[in-house]
Amino acid sequence: MSQSSSDEEVAAVRAFNRFYTRKLGVLDQQLMKSPFSLSEARVLYELAYREDLSAKEIGAELGLDAGYLSRIVQNFDENGLLTRKPLPADRRQFQLALTAKGRQTFAKLERSMQDDIGAMLAALPHGGSQKLVGAMAEIERLLGASGAAAARAILRTHRPGDMGWVVQSHGAFYASEYGFDSSFEALVAEIAAKFLTSFDASRERCWIAELNGVPVGSVFVVKHSDDVAKLRLLLVDPAGRGQRLGQRLVAECVAFARATGYRRMTLWTQSILVAARKIYQDAGFELVATEPHRSFGQSLVGETWEMEL
């Protein structure tokens, strides 16, 4: 390759970098019109998707100066977005974790980014979004290191065909894990059908978690009353575990309910669903009522959880 050709290619890559960062808005002081800088958003992202991280690990992962990262962490701490506790092995280092407020804040930021990028893709000519995503995948493949991190699931709103997956996945999962009979699948089908036939886009939402193009999770927010939103049909497929998808999906629901004017959020679950109960509790829900019942071929204890928004 000639030197001139190499210089031209370098210039083309640099020009693309300038164009792309301008397009996504990351050169603005605030990322995607949010109150966060790009570095702050990246710290939130790492804390949302990874567990048991220390400040030192985040700094090394993101290449952030220790002093700058310390100021970000201090700001997040003062605003109630994270907790930090000294590591037993080295009390000068802190283990960081998002609070319920932090998870909700990140969910709102991520939803805003999803909407902005979705609008950008929707403006492309027919077939353009698939071409763009394919080109990005090729760039990532060519530039990515051999030991690159595993793909992370994305959250998106529902589209035709998703409700069939929601019904089938709930039926199969709960039959396998908890011995539920087909009446549970019928209930899920009824909820999904009602969601589609009476969908209010201004106050209701479904999120599908997708990993490498395959659905691995779902959750719904539906209108229970003018003031109360109801969280329904939270599911994380075993293929999507290890990414805190349950926490991400619930945080999306809470942030959406707040943003659309609900004053309270409620949900109904079963006492045997230990992992889901922990997610609800960590998000800020409180158990307000229990009731034994016989449903889905099982003797269960139903639980109502609520959160003031």
C-alpha positions as protocol buffer text, in pm:
chain_id: "A"
residue {
  index: 1
  type: MET
  ca { x: 0 y: 0 z: 0 }
}
residue {
  index: 2
  type: SER
  ca { x: 135 y: 341 z: -94 }
}
residue {
  index: 3
  type: GLN
  ca { x: 199 y: 608 z: 169 }
}
residue {
  index: 4
  type: SER
  ca { x: -51 y: 843 z: 2 }
}
residue {
  index: 5
  type: SER
  ca { x: -317 y: 574 z: 5 }
}
residue {
  index: 6
  type: SER
  ca { x: -251 y: 507 z: 374 }
}
residue {
  index: 7
  type: ASP
  ca { x: -279 y: 878 z: 454 }
}
residue {
  index: 8
  type: GLU
  ca { x: -610 y: 894 z: 268 }
}
residue {
  index: 9
  type: GLU
  ca { x: -746 y: 600 z: 464 }
}
residue {
  index: 10
  type: VAL
  ca { x: -638 y: 752 z: 795 }
}
residue {
  index: 11
  type: ALA
  ca { x: -805 y: 1079 z: 698 }
}
residue {
  index: 12
  type: ALA
  ca { x: -1123 y: 892 z: 602 }
}
residue {
  index: 13
  type: VAL
  ca { x: -1138 y: 716 z: 941 }
}
residue {
  index: 14
  type: ARG
  ca { x: -1082 y: 1044 z: 1126 }
}
residue {
  index: 15
  type: ALA
  ca { x: -1351 y: 1215 z: 920 }
}
residue {
  index: 16
  type: PHE
  ca { x: -1593 y: 933 z: 996 }
}
residue {
  index: 17
  type: ASN
  ca { x: -1516 y: 961 z: 1368 }
}
residue {
  index: 18
  type: ARG
  ca { x: -1593 y: 1333 z: 1363 }
}
residue {
  index: 19
  type: PHE
  ca { x: -1915 y: 1277 z: 1169 }
}
residue {
  index: 20
  type: TYR
  ca { x: -2033 y: 991 z: 1390 }
}
residue {
  index: 21
  type: THR
  ca { x: -1968 y: 1165 z: 1723 }
}
residue {
  index: 22
  type: ARG
  ca { x: -2149 y: 1473 z: 1595 }
}
residue {
  index: 23
  type: LYS
  ca { x: -2440 y: 1256 z: 1480 }
}
residue {
  index: 24
  type: LEU
  ca { x: -2483 y: 1092 z: 1819 }
}
residue {
  index: 25
  type: GLY
  ca { x: -2438 y: 1416 z: 2008 }
}
residue {
  index: 26
  type: VAL
  ca { x: -2154 y: 1294 z: 2227 }
}
residue {
  index: 27
  type: LEU
  ca { x: -1953 y: 1613 z: 2169 }
}
residue {
  index: 28
  type: ASP
  ca { x: -2223 y: 1814 z: 2343 }
}
residue {
  index: 29
  type: GLN
  ca { x: -2164 y: 1891 z: 2709 }
}
residue {
  index: 30
  type: GLN
  ca { x: -2463 y: 1672 z: 2792 }
}
residue {
  index: 31
  type: LEU
  ca { x: -2512 y: 1333 z: 2630 }
}
residue {
  index: 32
  type: MET
  ca { x: -2834 y: 1310 z: 2428 }
}
residue {
  index: 33
  type: LYS
  ca { x: -2967 y: 1625 z: 2603 }
}
residue {
  index: 34
  type: SER
  ca { x: -2939 y: 1448 z: 2939 }
}
residue {
  index: 35
  type: PRO
  ca { x: -2775 y: 1602 z: 3249 }
}
residue {
  index: 36
  type: PHE
  ca { x: -2480 y: 1363 z: 3205 }
}
residue {
  index: 37
  type: SER
  ca { x: -2154 y: 1391 z: 3020 }
}
residue {
  index: 38
  type: LEU
  ca { x: -2037 y: 1102 z: 2804 }
}
residue {
  index: 39
  type: SER
  ca { x: -1798 y: 984 z: 3077 }
}
residue {
  index: 40
  type: GLU
  ca { x: -2069 y: 1000 z: 3343 }
}
residue {
  index: 41
  type: ALA
  ca { x: -2306 y: 803 z: 3123 }
}
residue {
  index: 42
  type: ARG
  ca { x: -2040 y: 538 z: 3063 }
}
residue {
  index: 43
  type: VAL
  ca { x: -1987 y: 500 z: 3438 }
}
residue {
  index: 44
  type: LEU
  ca { x: -2363 y: 460 z: 3488 }
}
residue {
  index: 45
  type: TYR
  ca { x: -2366 y: 203 z: 3208 }
}
residue {
  index: 46
  type: GLU
  ca { x: -2094 y: -10 z: 3366 }
}
residue {
  index: 47
  type: LEU
  ca { x: -2264 y: 1 z: 3706 }
}
residue {
  index: 48
  type: ALA
  ca { x: -2601 y: -92 z: 3554 }
}
residue {
  index: 49
  type: TYR
  ca { x: -2475 y: -395 z: 3365 }
}
residue {
  index: 50
  type: ARG
  ca { x: -2200 y: -531 z: 3589 }
}
residue {
  index: 51
  type: GLU
  ca { x: -2195 y: -632 z: 3952 }
}
residue {
  index: 52
  type: ASP
  ca { x: -1941 y: -589 z: 4233 }
}
residue {
  index: 53
  type: LEU
  ca { x: -1733 y: -327 z: 4055 }
}
residue {
  index: 54
  type: SER
  ca { x: -1473 y: -117 z: 4231 }
}
residue {
  index: 55
  type: ALA
  ca { x: -1393 y: 239 z: 4132 }
}
residue {
  index: 56
  type: LYS
  ca { x: -1046 y: 124 z: 4032 }
}
residue {
  index: 57
  type: GLU
  ca { x: -1190 y: -138 z: 3795 }
}
residue {
  index: 58
  type: ILE
  ca { x: -1421 y: 113 z: 3630 }
}
residue {
  index: 59
  type: GLY
  ca { x: -1134 y: 358 z: 3585 }
}
residue {
  index: 60
  type: ALA
  ca { x: -918 y: 92 z: 3422 }
}
residue {
  index: 61
  type: GLU
  ca { x: -1204 y: -32 z: 3202 }
}
residue {
  index: 62
  type: LEU
  ca { x: -1295 y: 314 z: 3075 }
}
residue {
  index: 63
  type: GLY
  ca { x: -948 y: 469 z: 3080 }
}
residue {
  index: 64
  type: LEU
  ca { x: -1057 y: 750 z: 3313 }
}
residue {
  index: 65
  type: ASP
  ca { x: -820 y: 957 z: 3523 }
}
residue {
  index: 66
  type: ALA
  ca { x: -850 y: 860 z: 3890 }
}
residue {
  index: 67
  type: GLY
  ca { x: -918 y: 1217 z: 4002 }
}
residue {
  index: 68
  type: TYR
  ca { x: -1185 y: 1271 z: 3739 }
}
residue {
  index: 69
  type: LEU
  ca { x: -1353 y: 940 z: 3822 }
}
residue {
  index: 70
  type: SER
  ca { x: -1343 y: 1028 z: 4192 }
}
residue {
  index: 71
  type: ARG
  ca { x: -1537 y: 1349 z: 4119 }
}
residue {
  index: 72
  type: ILE
  ca { x: -1795 y: 1157 z: 3917 }
}
residue {
  index: 73
  type: VAL
  ca { x: -1841 y: 902 z: 4195 }
}
residue {
  index: 74
  type: GLN
  ca { x: -1867 y: 1178 z: 4457 }
}
residue {
  index: 75
  type: ASN
  ca { x: -2132 y: 1357 z: 4251 }
}
residue {
  index: 76
  type: PHE
  ca { x: -2332 y: 1037 z: 4201 }
}
residue {
  index: 77
  type: ASP
  ca { x: -2308 y: 962 z: 4574 }
}
residue {
  index: 78
  type: GLU
  ca { x: -2429 y: 1310 z: 4671 }
}
residue {
  index: 79
  type: ASN
  ca { x: -2725 y: 1274 z: 4435 }
}
residue {
  index: 80
  type: GLY
  ca { x: -2824 y: 935 z: 4575 }
}
residue {
  index: 81
  type: LEU
  ca { x: -2742 y: 741 z: 4259 }
}
residue {
  index: 82
  type: LEU
  ca { x: -2495 y: 492 z: 4406 }
}
residue {
  index: 83
  type: THR
  ca { x: -2367 y: 334 z: 4724 }
}
residue {
  index: 84
  type: ARG
  ca { x: -2005 y: 266 z: 4799 }
}
residue {
  index: 85
  type: LYS
  ca { x: -1851 y: 49 z: 5065 }
}
residue {
  index: 86
  type: PRO
  ca { x: -1484 y: -26 z: 5138 }
}
residue {
  index: 87
  type: LEU
  ca { x: -1349 y: -349 z: 4998 }
}
residue {
  index: 88
  type: PRO
  ca { x: -1247 y: -594 z: 5273 }
}
residue {
  index: 89
  type: ALA
  ca { x: -916 y: -664 z: 5097 }
}
residue {
  index: 90
  type: ASP
  ca { x: -824 y: -295 z: 5058 }
}
residue {
  index: 91
  type: ARG
  ca { x: -1031 y: -41 z: 5249 }
}
residue {
  index: 92
  type: ARG
  ca { x: -887 y: 238 z: 5037 }
}
residue {
  index: 93
  type: GLN
  ca { x: -1087 y: 96 z: 4745 }
}
residue {
  index: 94
  type: PHE
  ca { x: -1467 y: 105 z: 4722 }
}
residue {
  index: 95
  type: GLN
  ca { x: -1721 y: -135 z: 4577 }
}
residue {
  index: 96
  type: LEU
  ca { x: -1986 y: 62 z: 4388 }
}
residue {
  index: 97
  type: ALA
  ca { x: -2349 y: -22 z: 4318 }
}
residue {
  index: 98
  type: LEU
  ca { x: -2645 y: 173 z: 4184 }
}
residue {
  index: 99
  type: THR
  ca { x: -2929 y: 257 z: 4420 }
}
residue {
  index: 100
  type: ALA
  ca { x: -3293 y: 221 z: 4313 }
}
residue {
  index: 101
  type: LYS
  ca { x: -3281 y: 590 z: 4218 }
}
residue {
  index: 102
  type: GLY
  ca { x: -2963 y: 527 z: 4022 }
}
residue {
  index: 103
  type: ARG
  ca { x: -3119 y: 239 z: 3829 }
}
residue {
  index: 104
  type: GLN
  ca { x: -3424 y: 450 z: 3752 }
}
residue {
  index: 105
  type: THR
  ca { x: -3205 y: 740 z: 3639 }
}
residue {
  index: 106
  type: PHE
  ca { x: -3009 y: 512 z: 3411 }
}
residue {
  index: 107
  type: ALA
  ca { x: -3327 y: 357 z: 3272 }
}
residue {
  index: 108
  type: LYS
  ca { x: -3454 y: 704 z: 3181 }
}
residue {
  index: 109
  type: LEU
  ca { x: -3122 y: 790 z: 3013 }
}
residue {
  index: 110
  type: GLU
  ca { x: -3115 y: 461 z: 2824 }
}
residue {
  index: 111
  type: ARG
  ca { x: -3475 y: 500 z: 2713 }
}
residue {
  index: 112
  type: SER
  ca { x: -3397 y: 850 z: 2584 }
}
residue {
  index: 113
  type: MET
  ca { x: -3101 y: 717 z: 2389 }
}
residue {
  index: 114
  type: GLN
  ca { x: -3312 y: 428 z: 2254 }
}
residue {
  index: 115
  type: ASP
  ca { x: -3578 y: 675 z: 2137 }
}
residue {
  index: 116
  type: ASP
  ca { x: -3328 y: 918 z: 1980 }
}
residue {
  index: 117
  type: ILE
  ca { x: -3140 y: 648 z: 1793 }
}
residue {
  index: 118
  type: GLY
  ca { x: -3467 y: 481 z: 1695 }
}
residue {
  index: 119
  type: ALA
  ca { x: -3583 y: 809 z: 1542 }
}
residue {
  index: 120
  type: MET
  ca { x: -3254 y: 840 z: 1354 }
}
residue {
  index: 121
  type: LEU
  ca { x: -3294 y: 489 z: 1211 }
}
residue {
  index: 122
  type: ALA
  ca { x: -3659 y: 546 z: 1124 }
}
residue {
  index: 123
  type: ALA
  ca { x: -3560 y: 844 z: 909 }
}
residue {
  index: 124
  type: LEU
  ca { x: -3340 y: 627 z: 686 }
}
residue {
  index: 125
  type: PRO
  ca { x: -3470 y: 503 z: 349 }
}
residue {
  index: 126
  type: HIS
  ca { x: -3624 y: 156 z: 327 }
}
residue {
  index: 127
  type: GLY
  ca { x: -3367 y: -109 z: 419 }
}
residue {
  index: 128
  type: GLY
  ca { x: -3124 y: 157 z: 540 }
}
residue {
  index: 129
  type: SER
  ca { x: -3136 y: 62 z: 906 }
}
residue {
  index: 130
  type: GLN
  ca { x: -3045 y: -302 z: 831 }
}
residue {
  index: 131
  type: LYS
  ca { x: -2755 y: -187 z: 613 }
}
residue {
  index: 132
  type: LEU
  ca { x: -2634 y: 53 z: 882 }
}
residue {
  index: 133
  type: VAL
  ca { x: -2651 y: -206 z: 1160 }
}
residue {
  index: 134
  type: GLY
  ca { x: -2474 y: -460 z: 937 }
}
residue {
  index: 135
  type: ALA
  ca { x: -2197 y: -210 z: 857 }
}
residue {
  index: 136
  type: MET
  ca { x: -2154 y: -134 z: 1228 }
}
residue {
  index: 137
  type: ALA
  ca { x: -2131 y: -504 z: 1307 }
}
residue {
  index: 138
  type: GLU
  ca { x: -1860 y: -539 z: 1045 }
}
residue {
  index: 139
  type: ILE
  ca { x: -1667 y: -243 z: 1191 }
}
residue {
  index: 140
  type: GLU
  ca { x: -1694 y: -396 z: 1537 }
}
residue {
  index: 141
  type: ARG
  ca { x: -1579 y: -734 z: 1405 }
}
residue {
  index: 142
  type: LEU
  ca { x: -1276 y: -585 z: 1229 }
}
residue {
  index: 143
  type: LEU
  ca { x: -1168 y: -358 z: 1514 }
}
residue {
  index: 144
  type: GLY
  ca { x: -1270 y: -572 z: 1810 }
}
residue {
  index: 145
  type: ALA
  ca { x: -1016 y: -756 z: 2020 }
}
residue {
  index: 146
  type: SER
  ca { x: -1021 y: -1134 z: 2028 }
}
residue {
  index: 147
  type: GLY
  ca { x: -1113 y: -1127 z: 2395 }
}
residue {
  index: 148
  type: ALA
  ca { x: -1399 y: -881 z: 2355 }
}
residue {
  index: 149
  type: ALA
  ca { x: -1677 y: -889 z: 2611 }
}
residue {
  index: 150
  type: ALA
  ca { x: -1986 y: -1095 z: 2542 }
}
residue {
  index: 151
  type: ALA
  ca { x: -2275 y: -923 z: 2370 }
}
residue {
  index: 152
  type: ARG
  ca { x: -2521 y: -739 z: 2593 }
}
residue {
  index: 153
  type: ALA
  ca { x: -2893 y: -750 z: 2551 }
}
residue {
  index: 154
  type: ILE
  ca { x: -3076 y: -446 z: 2417 }
}
residue {
  index: 155
  type: LEU
  ca { x: -3421 y: -331 z: 2524 }
}
residue {
  index: 156
  type: ARG
  ca { x: -3677 y: -232 z: 2261 }
}
residue {
  index: 157
  type: THR
  ca { x: -4051 y: -177 z: 2238 }
}
residue {
  index: 158
  type: HIS
  ca { x: -4280 y: -447 z: 2103 }
}
residue {
  index: 159
  type: ARG
  ca { x: -4341 y: -519 z: 1737 }
}
residue {
  index: 160
  type: PRO
  ca { x: -4559 y: -769 z: 1545 }
}
residue {
  index: 161
  type: GLY
  ca { x: -4485 y: -1127 z: 1649 }
}
residue {
  index: 162
  type: ASP
  ca { x: -4355 y: -1046 z: 1997 }
}
residue {
  index: 163
  type: MET
  ca { x: -4674 y: -1138 z: 2182 }
}
residue {
  index: 164
  type: GLY
  ca { x: -4657 y: -1491 z: 2049 }
}
residue {
  index: 165
  type: TRP
  ca { x: -4308 y: -1520 z: 2196 }
}
residue {
  index: 166
  type: VAL
  ca { x: -4423 y: -1372 z: 2528 }
}
residue {
  index: 167
  type: VAL
  ca { x: -4709 y: -1623 z: 2559 }
}
residue {
  index: 168
  type: GLN
  ca { x: -4503 y: -1925 z: 2450 }
}
residue {
  index: 169
  type: SER
  ca { x: -4205 y: -1836 z: 2668 }
}
residue {
  index: 170
  type: HIS
  ca { x: -4410 y: -1778 z: 2981 }
}
residue {
  index: 171
  type: GLY
  ca { x: -4602 y: -2102 z: 2929 }
}
residue {
  index: 172
  type: ALA
  ca { x: -4292 y: -2313 z: 2872 }
}
residue {
  index: 173
  type: PHE
  ca { x: -4079 y: -2151 z: 3144 }
}
residue {
  index: 174
  type: TYR
  ca { x: -4336 y: -2168 z: 3424 }
}
residue {
  index: 175
  type: ALA
  ca { x: -4435 y: -2522 z: 3333 }
}
residue {
  index: 176
  type: SER
  ca { x: -4071 y: -2633 z: 3344 }
}
residue {
  index: 177
  type: GLU
  ca { x: -3962 y: -2437 z: 3652 }
}
residue {
  index: 178
  type: TYR
  ca { x: -4275 y: -2438 z: 3870 }
}
residue {
  index: 179
  type: GLY
  ca { x: -4510 y: -2699 z: 3727 }
}
residue {
  index: 180
  type: PHE
  ca { x: -4777 y: -2447 z: 3617 }
}
residue {
  index: 181
  type: ASP
  ca { x: -5044 y: -2593 z: 3391 }
}
residue {
  index: 182
  type: SER
  ca { x: -5182 y: -2453 z: 3066 }
}
residue {
  index: 183
  type: SER
  ca { x: -5422 y: -2220 z: 3248 }
}
residue {
  index: 184
  type: PHE
  ca { x: -5126 y: -1993 z: 3319 }
}
residue {
  index: 185
  type: GLU
  ca { x: -5039 y: -1975 z: 2950 }
}
residue {
  index: 186
  type: ALA
  ca { x: -5406 y: -1891 z: 2884 }
}
residue {
  index: 187
  type: LEU
  ca { x: -5384 y: -1605 z: 3136 }
}
residue {
  index: 188
  type: VAL
  ca { x: -5071 y: -1467 z: 2969 }
}
residue {
  index: 189
  type: ALA
  ca { x: -5241 y: -1489 z: 2628 }
}
residue {
  index: 190
  type: GLU
  ca { x: -5539 y: -1298 z: 2765 }
}
residue {
  index: 191
  type: ILE
  ca { x: -5315 y: -1023 z: 2909 }
}
residue {
  index: 192
  type: ALA
  ca { x: -5116 y: -995 z: 2586 }
}
residue {
  index: 193
  type: ALA
  ca { x: -5431 y: -982 z: 2372 }
}
residue {
  index: 194
  type: LYS
  ca { x: -5588 y: -711 z: 2589 }
}
residue {
  index: 195
  type: PHE
  ca { x: -5265 y: -511 z: 2573 }
}
residue {
  index: 196
  type: LEU
  ca { x: -5275 y: -512 z: 2193 }
}
residue {
  index: 197
  type: THR
  ca { x: -5648 y: -446 z: 2151 }
}
residue {
  index: 198
  type: SER
  ca { x: -5665 y: -156 z: 2401 }
}
residue {
  index: 199
  type: PHE
  ca { x: -5306 y: -28 z: 2377 }
}
residue {
  index: 200
  type: ASP
  ca { x: -5262 y: 332 z: 2496 }
}
residue {
  index: 201
  type: ALA
  ca { x: -4921 y: 439 z: 2368 }
}
residue {
  index: 202
  type: SER
  ca { x: -4915 y: 746 z: 2592 }
}
residue {
  index: 203
  type: ARG
  ca { x: -4948 y: 547 z: 2916 }
}
residue {
  index: 204
  type: GLU
  ca { x: -4864 y: 185 z: 2837 }
}
residue {
  index: 205
  type: ARG
  ca { x: -4550 y: 15 z: 2718 }
}
residue {
  index: 206
  type: CYS
  ca { x: -4397 y: -327 z: 2652 }
}
residue {
  index: 207
  type: TRP
  ca { x: -4024 y: -388 z: 2647 }
}
residue {
  index: 208
  type: ILE
  ca { x: -3858 y: -686 z: 2485 }
}
residue {
  index: 209
  type: ALA
  ca { x: -3500 y: -771 z: 2579 }
}
residue {
  index: 210
  type: GLU
  ca { x: -3310 y: -898 z: 2277 }
}
residue {
  index: 211
  type: LEU
  ca { x: -2971 y: -1071 z: 2267 }
}
residue {
  index: 212
  type: ASN
  ca { x: -2804 y: -1122 z: 1929 }
}
residue {
  index: 213
  type: GLY
  ca { x: -3142 y: -1071 z: 1762 }
}
residue {
  index: 214
  type: VAL
  ca { x: -3324 y: -1325 z: 1981 }
}
residue {
  index: 215
  type: PRO
  ca { x: -3584 y: -1228 z: 2248 }
}
residue {
  index: 216
  type: VAL
  ca { x: -3470 y: -1320 z: 2600 }
}
residue {
  index: 217
  type: GLY
  ca { x: -3696 y: -1112 z: 2825 }
}
residue {
  index: 218
  type: SER
  ca { x: -4012 y: -907 z: 2855 }
}
residue {
  index: 219
  type: VAL
  ca { x: -4208 y: -675 z: 3081 }
}
residue {
  index: 220
  type: PHE
  ca { x: -4522 y: -461 z: 3050 }
}
residue {
  index: 221
  type: VAL
  ca { x: -4662 y: -144 z: 3205 }
}
residue {
  index: 222
  type: VAL
  ca { x: -5040 y: -120 z: 3170 }
}
residue {
  index: 223
  type: LYS
  ca { x: -5292 y: 134 z: 3293 }
}
residue {
  index: 224
  type: HIS
  ca { x: -5467 y: 12 z: 3609 }
}
residue {
  index: 225
  type: SER
  ca { x: -5632 y: 350 z: 3674 }
}
residue {
  index: 226
  type: ASP
  ca { x: -5557 y: 713 z: 3598 }
}
residue {
  index: 227
  type: ASP
  ca { x: -5317 y: 725 z: 3894 }
}
residue {
  index: 228
  type: VAL
  ca { x: -5195 y: 365 z: 3915 }
}
residue {
  index: 229
  type: ALA
  ca { x: -4975 y: 174 z: 3672 }
}
residue {
  index: 230
  type: LYS
  ca { x: -4946 y: -205 z: 3681 }
}
residue {
  index: 231
  type: LEU
  ca { x: -4628 y: -398 z: 3607 }
}
residue {
  index: 232
  type: ARG
  ca { x: -4699 y: -730 z: 3434 }
}
residue {
  index: 233
  type: LEU
  ca { x: -4534 y: -1031 z: 3273 }
}
residue {
  index: 234
  type: LEU
  ca { x: -4171 y: -983 z: 3381 }
}
residue {
  index: 235
  type: LEU
  ca { x: -3969 y: -1267 z: 3237 }
}
residue {
  index: 236
  type: VAL
  ca { x: -3598 y: -1329 z: 3181 }
}
residue {
  index: 237
  type: ASP
  ca { x: -3515 y: -1637 z: 2977 }
}
residue {
  index: 238
  type: PRO
  ca { x: -3220 y: -1844 z: 3110 }
}
residue {
  index: 239
  type: ALA
  ca { x: -3029 y: -1743 z: 2794 }
}
residue {
  index: 240
  type: GLY
  ca { x: -3042 y: -1381 z: 2911 }
}
residue {
  index: 241
  type: ARG
  ca { x: -2930 y: -1429 z: 3269 }
}
residue {
  index: 242
  type: GLY
  ca { x: -2615 y: -1274 z: 3412 }
}
residue {
  index: 243
  type: GLN
  ca { x: -2682 y: -927 z: 3269 }
}
residue {
  index: 244
  type: ARG
  ca { x: -2919 y: -792 z: 3537 }
}
residue {
  index: 245
  type: LEU
  ca { x: -3193 y: -790 z: 3276 }
}
residue {
  index: 246
  type: GLY
  ca { x: -3467 y: -820 z: 3536 }
}
residue {
  index: 247
  type: GLN
  ca { x: -3339 y: -509 z: 3713 }
}
residue {
  index: 248
  type: ARG
  ca { x: -3308 y: -320 z: 3384 }
}
residue {
  index: 249
  type: LEU
  ca { x: -3661 y: -411 z: 3274 }
}
residue {
  index: 250
  type: VAL
  ca { x: -3816 y: -312 z: 3607 }
}
residue {
  index: 251
  type: ALA
  ca { x: -3621 y: 14 z: 3614 }
}
residue {
  index: 252
  type: GLU
  ca { x: -3757 y: 93 z: 3267 }
}
residue {
  index: 253
  type: CYS
  ca { x: -4111 y: 38 z: 3395 }
}
residue {
  index: 254
  type: VAL
  ca { x: -4067 y: 261 z: 3699 }
}
residue {
  index: 255
  type: ALA
  ca { x: -3905 y: 541 z: 3499 }
}
residue {
  index: 256
  type: PHE
  ca { x: -4180 y: 525 z: 3235 }
}
residue {
  index: 257
  type: ALA
  ca { x: -4457 y: 527 z: 3497 }
}
residue {
  index: 258
  type: ARG
  ca { x: -4306 y: 833 z: 3662 }
}
residue {
  index: 259
  type: ALA
  ca { x: -4254 y: 1014 z: 3333 }
}
residue {
  index: 260
  type: THR
  ca { x: -4615 y: 955 z: 3223 }
}
residue {
  index: 261
  type: GLY
  ca { x: -4775 y: 1089 z: 3541 }
}
residue {
  index: 262
  type: TYR
  ca { x: -4874 y: 785 z: 3742 }
}
residue {
  index: 263
  type: ARG
  ca { x: -4863 y: 830 z: 4120 }
}
residue {
  index: 264
  type: ARG
  ca { x: -4835 y: 466 z: 4222 }
}
residue {
  index: 265
  type: MET
  ca { x: -4726 y: 138 z: 4071 }
}
residue {
  index: 266
  type: THR
  ca { x: -4857 y: -207 z: 4161 }
}
residue {
  index: 267
  type: LEU
  ca { x: -4786 y: -568 z: 4067 }
}
residue {
  index: 268
  type: TRP
  ca { x: -4905 y: -916 z: 4152 }
}
residue {
  index: 269
  type: THR
  ca { x: -4662 y: -1204 z: 4192 }
}
residue {
  index: 270
  type: GLN
  ca { x: -4619 y: -1532 z: 4380 }
}
residue {
  index: 271
  type: SER
  ca { x: -4415 y: -1598 z: 4692 }
}
residue {
  index: 272
  type: ILE
  ca { x: -4224 y: -1879 z: 4520 }
}
residue {
  index: 273
  type: LEU
  ca { x: -4075 y: -1638 z: 4263 }
}
residue {
  index: 274
  type: VAL
  ca { x: -3782 y: -1551 z: 4487 }
}
residue {
  index: 275
  type: ALA
  ca { x: -3559 y: -1387 z: 4225 }
}
residue {
  index: 276
  type: ALA
  ca { x: -3838 y: -1163 z: 4097 }
}
residue {
  index: 277
  type: ARG
  ca { x: -3938 y: -1063 z: 4451 }
}
residue {
  index: 278
  type: LYS
  ca { x: -3579 y: -955 z: 4520 }
}
residue {
  index: 279
  type: ILE
  ca { x: -3578 y: -741 z: 4205 }
}
residue {
  index: 280
  type: TYR
  ca { x: -3902 y: -570 z: 4308 }
}
residue {
  index: 281
  type: GLN
  ca { x: -3779 y: -509 z: 4660 }
}
residue {
  index: 282
  type: ASP
  ca { x: -3447 y: -365 z: 4542 }
}
residue {
  index: 283
  type: ALA
  ca { x: -3633 y: -135 z: 4301 }
}
residue {
  index: 284
  type: GLY
  ca { x: -3833 y: 13 z: 4590 }
}
residue {
  index: 285
  type: PHE
  ca { x: -4156 y: -189 z: 4587 }
}
residue {
  index: 286
  type: GLU
  ca { x: -4311 y: -289 z: 4920 }
}
residue {
  index: 287
  type: LEU
  ca { x: -4520 y: -597 z: 4994 }
}
residue {
  index: 288
  type: VAL
  ca { x: -4870 y: -478 z: 5093 }
}
residue {
  index: 289
  type: ALA
  ca { x: -5087 y: -792 z: 5082 }
}
residue {
  index: 290
  type: THR
  ca { x: -5071 y: -1172 z: 5061 }
}
residue {
  index: 291
  type: GLU
  ca { x: -5341 y: -1427 z: 4980 }
}
residue {
  index: 292
  type: PRO
  ca { x: -5323 y: -1806 z: 4949 }
}
residue {
  index: 293
  type: HIS
  ca { x: -5493 y: -1938 z: 4637 }
}
residue {
  index: 294
  type: ARG
  ca { x: -5516 y: -2240 z: 4410 }
}
residue {
  index: 295
  type: SER
  ca { x: -5423 y: -2149 z: 4054 }
}
residue {
  index: 296
  type: PHE
  ca { x: -5236 y: -2290 z: 3755 }
}
residue {
  index: 297
  type: GLY
  ca { x: -5254 y: -2638 z: 3908 }
}
residue {
  index: 298
  type: GLN
  ca { x: -5058 y: -2530 z: 4218 }
}
residue {
  index: 299
  type: SER
  ca { x: -5120 y: -2413 z: 4574 }
}
residue {
  index: 300
  type: LEU
  ca { x: -4967 y: -2066 z: 4582 }
}
residue {
  index: 301
  type: VAL
  ca { x: -4942 y: -1752 z: 4791 }
}
residue {
  index: 302
  type: GLY
  ca { x: -5020 y: -1446 z: 4582 }
}
residue {
  index: 303
  type: GLU
  ca { x: -4850 y: -1120 z: 4675 }
}
residue {
  index: 304
  type: THR
  ca { x: -4937 y: -759 z: 4592 }
}
residue {
  index: 305
  type: TRP
  ca { x: -4645 y: -516 z: 4584 }
}
residue {
  index: 306
  type: GLU
  ca { x: -4672 y: -139 z: 4549 }
}
residue {
  index: 307
  type: MET
  ca { x: -4448 y: 163 z: 4506 }
}
residue {
  index: 308
  type: GLU
  ca { x: -4529 y: 531 z: 4550 }
}
residue {
  index: 309
  type: LEU
  ca { x: -4396 y: 726 z: 4255 }
}
